[in-house]
C-alpha cells in the first residue's frame, strides 16, 4: 500500500485529490504474487483518482469481514457508477461515457484485470457505488500463513 501511494501521490496531487492510506501496518499474510497483488491496488487507486473531482478524496483501507479473509478496499468521493452499470464496468474494454467521464482516458481494462487477478488469487471483487457520491471497490482475499510451493507469501499492507 505504501509503495502504491508513493507511486500515485503526484498524480493525485496534480488532480487535486487527497490520497489517504488508512491501513494498519501489521496485517496477516496473504498468499499470492506480489507483482499481481500490487497491480490490483495500482489499478484501483488509479481509477479512483481519475474519477474523483478536485478537492475529492481517495482512501485505501483494510477490513477483516470473515475469518481467514482480508478485505482491501479503495473508496473515492468521485462520480460514482449507476446500479445498472456495475456489472458492465468489470467487462473488458467497457468504458462508460457520461458528461463527467468524457475527458478521462483509459482502455476500459482496469477493473476487468482487477477482477481476473483477484479471482486467480482465490478472491472476490465487490463494487458499491452511488452516482455523484463515489465508489468503494473491495478485493476480498484469503489469508494463509503457510507458504505454498511456487507462491510468494506477502504482507497485505
JSON list of C-alpha atoms in Angstrom, two decimals, residues 64-130:
[
{"chain": "A", "resi": 64, "resn": "UNK", "atom": "CA", "xyz": [-11.48, -8.37, 8.25]},
{"chain": "A", "resi": 65, "resn": "UNK", "atom": "CA", "xyz": [-15.09, -9.26, 7.36]},
{"chain": "A", "resi": 66, "resn": "UNK", "atom": "CA", "xyz": [-14.75, -13.05, 7.66]},
{"chain": "A", "resi": 67, "resn": "UNK", "atom": "CA", "xyz": [-12.37, -15.43, 9.41]},
{"chain": "A", "resi": 68, "resn": "UNK", "atom": "CA", "xyz": [-9.44, -16.22, 7.13]},
{"chain": "A", "resi": 69, "resn": "UNK", "atom": "CA", "xyz": [-10.21, -13.33, 4.76]},
{"chain": "A", "resi": 70, "resn": "UNK", "atom": "CA", "xyz": [-8.79, -9.84, 4.40]},
{"chain": "A", "resi": 71, "resn": "UNK", "atom": "CA", "xyz": [-10.65, -7.12, 2.50]},
{"chain": "A", "resi": 72, "resn": "UNK", "atom": "CA", "xyz": [-8.58, -4.40, 0.87]},
{"chain": "A", "resi": 73, "resn": "UNK", "atom": "CA", "xyz": [-10.73, -1.53, -0.29]},
{"chain": "A", "resi": 74, "resn": "UNK", "atom": "CA", "xyz": [-10.37, 1.69, -2.20]},
{"chain": "A", "resi": 75, "resn": "UNK", "atom": "CA", "xyz": [-13.05, 4.32, -1.63]},
{"chain": "A", "resi": 76, "resn": "UNK", "atom": "CA", "xyz": [-13.41, 7.55, -3.57]},
{"chain": "A", "resi": 77, "resn": "UNK", "atom": "CA", "xyz": [-15.67, 10.58, -3.46]},
{"chain": "A", "resi": 78, "resn": "UNK", "atom": "CA", "xyz": [-15.90, 10.59, -7.24]},
{"chain": "A", "resi": 79, "resn": "UNK", "atom": "CA", "xyz": [-18.59, 10.47, -9.90]},
{"chain": "A", "resi": 80, "resn": "UNK", "atom": "CA", "xyz": [-19.90, 7.05, -8.92]},
{"chain": "A", "resi": 81, "resn": "UNK", "atom": "CA", "xyz": [-21.45, 4.33, -11.07]},
{"chain": "A", "resi": 82, "resn": "UNK", "atom": "CA", "xyz": [-25.15, 3.76, -11.73]},
{"chain": "A", "resi": 83, "resn": "UNK", "atom": "CA", "xyz": [-26.54, 0.49, -10.35]},
{"chain": "A", "resi": 84, "resn": "UNK", "atom": "CA", "xyz": [-27.34, -0.74, -13.85]},
{"chain": "A", "resi": 85, "resn": "UNK", "atom": "CA", "xyz": [-23.70, -0.32, -14.92]},
{"chain": "A", "resi": 86, "resn": "UNK", "atom": "CA", "xyz": [-21.99, -2.10, -12.01]},
{"chain": "A", "resi": 87, "resn": "UNK", "atom": "CA", "xyz": [-21.83, -5.46, -13.80]},
{"chain": "A", "resi": 88, "resn": "UNK", "atom": "CA", "xyz": [-20.65, -3.85, -17.04]},
{"chain": "A", "resi": 89, "resn": "UNK", "atom": "CA", "xyz": [-17.64, -1.95, -15.62]},
{"chain": "A", "resi": 90, "resn": "UNK", "atom": "CA", "xyz": [-15.76, -5.21, -14.92]},
{"chain": "A", "resi": 91, "resn": "UNK", "atom": "CA", "xyz": [-16.07, -6.39, -18.53]},
{"chain": "A", "resi": 92, "resn": "UNK", "atom": "CA", "xyz": [-13.04, -5.89, -20.82]},
{"chain": "A", "resi": 93, "resn": "UNK", "atom": "CA", "xyz": [-12.99, -2.70, -22.91]},
{"chain": "A", "resi": 94, "resn": "UNK", "atom": "CA", "xyz": [-16.13, -1.27, -21.29]},
{"chain": "A", "resi": 95, "resn": "UNK", "atom": "CA", "xyz": [-15.73, 2.43, -20.69]},
{"chain": "A", "resi": 96, "resn": "UNK", "atom": "CA", "xyz": [-18.84, 4.24, -19.53]},
{"chain": "A", "resi": 97, "resn": "UNK", "atom": "CA", "xyz": [-19.30, 7.54, -21.32]},
{"chain": "A", "resi": 98, "resn": "UNK", "atom": "CA", "xyz": [-21.00, 10.32, -19.43]},
{"chain": "A", "resi": 99, "resn": "UNK", "atom": "CA", "xyz": [-20.53, 14.06, -19.48]},
{"chain": "A", "resi": 100, "resn": "UNK", "atom": "CA", "xyz": [-18.34, 13.68, -16.39]},
{"chain": "A", "resi": 101, "resn": "UNK", "atom": "CA", "xyz": [-16.13, 10.85, -17.70]},
{"chain": "A", "resi": 102, "resn": "UNK", "atom": "CA", "xyz": [-15.81, 12.01, -21.30]},
{"chain": "A", "resi": 103, "resn": "UNK", "atom": "CA", "xyz": [-12.36, 13.57, -20.71]},
{"chain": "A", "resi": 104, "resn": "UNK", "atom": "CA", "xyz": [-10.93, 10.67, -18.72]},
{"chain": "A", "resi": 105, "resn": "UNK", "atom": "CA", "xyz": [-8.56, 8.47, -20.70]},
{"chain": "A", "resi": 106, "resn": "UNK", "atom": "CA", "xyz": [-8.20, 4.73, -20.49]},
{"chain": "A", "resi": 107, "resn": "UNK", "atom": "CA", "xyz": [-8.81, 1.47, -22.28]},
{"chain": "A", "resi": 108, "resn": "UNK", "atom": "CA", "xyz": [-11.56, 0.03, -20.10]},
{"chain": "A", "resi": 109, "resn": "UNK", "atom": "CA", "xyz": [-9.36, -2.83, -18.91]},
{"chain": "A", "resi": 110, "resn": "UNK", "atom": "CA", "xyz": [-8.56, -1.72, -15.34]},
{"chain": "A", "resi": 111, "resn": "UNK", "atom": "CA", "xyz": [-11.44, -3.31, -13.43]},
{"chain": "A", "resi": 112, "resn": "UNK", "atom": "CA", "xyz": [-11.56, -6.31, -15.74]},
{"chain": "A", "resi": 113, "resn": "UNK", "atom": "CA", "xyz": [-7.92, -7.01, -14.94]},
{"chain": "A", "resi": 114, "resn": "UNK", "atom": "CA", "xyz": [-8.55, -6.45, -11.23]},
{"chain": "A", "resi": 115, "resn": "UNK", "atom": "CA", "xyz": [-11.40, -8.95, -11.29]},
{"chain": "A", "resi": 116, "resn": "UNK", "atom": "CA", "xyz": [-9.33, -11.57, -13.14]},
{"chain": "A", "resi": 117, "resn": "UNK", "atom": "CA", "xyz": [-6.28, -11.21, -10.90]},
{"chain": "A", "resi": 118, "resn": "UNK", "atom": "CA", "xyz": [-8.44, -11.26, -7.77]},
{"chain": "A", "resi": 119, "resn": "UNK", "atom": "CA", "xyz": [-10.17, -14.45, -8.85]},
{"chain": "A", "resi": 120, "resn": "UNK", "atom": "CA", "xyz": [-6.83, -16.07, -9.74]},
{"chain": "A", "resi": 121, "resn": "UNK", "atom": "CA", "xyz": [-5.81, -15.43, -6.12]},
{"chain": "A", "resi": 122, "resn": "UNK", "atom": "CA", "xyz": [-8.95, -17.15, -4.83]},
{"chain": "A", "resi": 123, "resn": "UNK", "atom": "CA", "xyz": [-10.60, -13.84, -4.01]},
{"chain": "A", "resi": 124, "resn": "UNK", "atom": "CA", "xyz": [-13.73, -11.89, -4.78]},
{"chain": "A", "resi": 125, "resn": "UNK", "atom": "CA", "xyz": [-14.33, -8.41, -6.16]},
{"chain": "A", "resi": 126, "resn": "UNK", "atom": "CA", "xyz": [-17.20, -6.26, -4.83]},
{"chain": "A", "resi": 127, "resn": "UNK", "atom": "CA", "xyz": [-18.24, -2.80, -6.02]},
{"chain": "A", "resi": 128, "resn": "UNK", "atom": "CA", "xyz": [-20.60, -0.44, -4.19]},
{"chain": "A", "resi": 129, "resn": "UNK", "atom": "CA", "xyz": [-21.39, 2.92, -5.72]},
{"chain": "A", "resi": 130, "resn": "UNK", "atom": "CA", "xyz": [-23.80, 5.82, -5.87]}
]
